[in-house]
XYZ file of C-alpha atoms in Angstrom:
90
model
C -10.328 -14.663 2.106
C -8.593 -12.613 -0.560
C -4.889 -12.663 -1.043
C -2.523 -9.731 -1.079
C 1.174 -9.219 -1.528
C 3.042 -6.406 0.086
C 6.807 -5.612 -0.714
C 8.486 -3.437 1.817
C 11.929 -1.830 1.345
C 13.450 0.191 4.093
C 16.702 2.012 3.395
C 19.610 -0.400 3.134
C 17.869 -3.105 5.123
C 16.454 -6.266 3.621
C 13.424 -6.353 1.354
C 10.444 -7.803 3.220
C 7.601 -9.535 1.330
C 4.411 -10.096 3.234
C 1.844 -12.455 1.846
C -1.698 -12.628 3.263
C -4.303 -15.116 2.331
C -5.579 -18.694 2.860
C -3.094 -21.590 3.155
C -3.910 -22.582 -0.538
C -3.015 -19.094 -1.671
C 0.259 -19.215 0.280
C 1.331 -22.289 -1.624
C 0.672 -20.512 -4.905
C 2.332 -17.295 -3.842
C 5.329 -19.260 -2.570
C 5.838 -20.925 -5.873
C 5.471 -17.593 -7.853
C 7.609 -15.522 -5.542
C 10.422 -18.126 -4.973
C 11.241 -18.275 -8.593
C 11.810 -14.525 -8.711
C 13.980 -14.283 -5.629
C 17.706 -13.636 -5.474
C 20.132 -14.425 -2.767
C 19.643 -10.877 -1.520
C 15.905 -11.461 -0.738
C 14.890 -13.945 1.860
C 11.346 -15.370 1.845
C 10.262 -16.187 5.486
C 7.226 -18.479 5.793
C 5.258 -17.673 8.896
C 3.895 -20.951 10.299
C 1.325 -19.403 12.637
C -1.788 -21.727 12.807
C -0.261 -24.196 10.437
C 0.302 -27.790 11.417
C 3.734 -29.414 11.096
C 2.491 -31.377 8.097
C 1.689 -28.115 6.126
C 5.162 -26.724 7.181
C 6.806 -29.955 5.972
C 5.150 -29.324 2.603
C 6.467 -25.903 2.356
C 10.016 -27.155 3.290
C 9.678 -29.880 0.606
C 8.765 -27.161 -1.902
C 12.003 -25.346 -1.130
C 11.156 -22.914 1.673
C 14.112 -22.572 4.108
C 13.345 -19.686 6.396
C 10.518 -20.085 8.777
C 8.997 -17.876 11.515
C 6.545 -18.260 14.348
C 5.395 -15.454 16.569
C 5.380 -17.490 19.809
C 8.249 -19.697 21.105
C 5.749 -22.081 22.791
C 4.113 -22.710 19.371
C 7.381 -22.982 17.547
C 9.146 -25.492 19.787
C 6.736 -28.440 18.999
C 6.972 -27.727 15.333
C 10.663 -27.585 15.418
C 10.731 -30.839 17.237
C 8.249 -32.418 14.822
C 10.332 -31.351 11.888
C 13.718 -32.468 13.298
C 14.444 -34.504 10.101
C 14.158 -31.218 7.995
C 17.229 -30.425 5.878
C 20.054 -28.728 7.845
C 19.686 -25.379 5.972
C 16.076 -24.809 7.326
C 16.290 -21.773 9.696
C 13.772 -20.760 12.433
């Protein structure tokens, strides 16, 4: 699967960066993007189809904002990652 990066700016709202690609590509993109972010930009890692172990690695690398498109898929991940730093947001 190829990777792509999309930056979306809508008026005065937040800038949204969408990253598409394999899990390996996500790790690379996360490192590259995170170093360029300011406090005004929030990188949200979408955990869809990723096991808690992969999410824990992203948290260890510095990702703090996480998203899941289904509550029933997020709840077990949140429970499995209960020892995550207190600044991790779902």
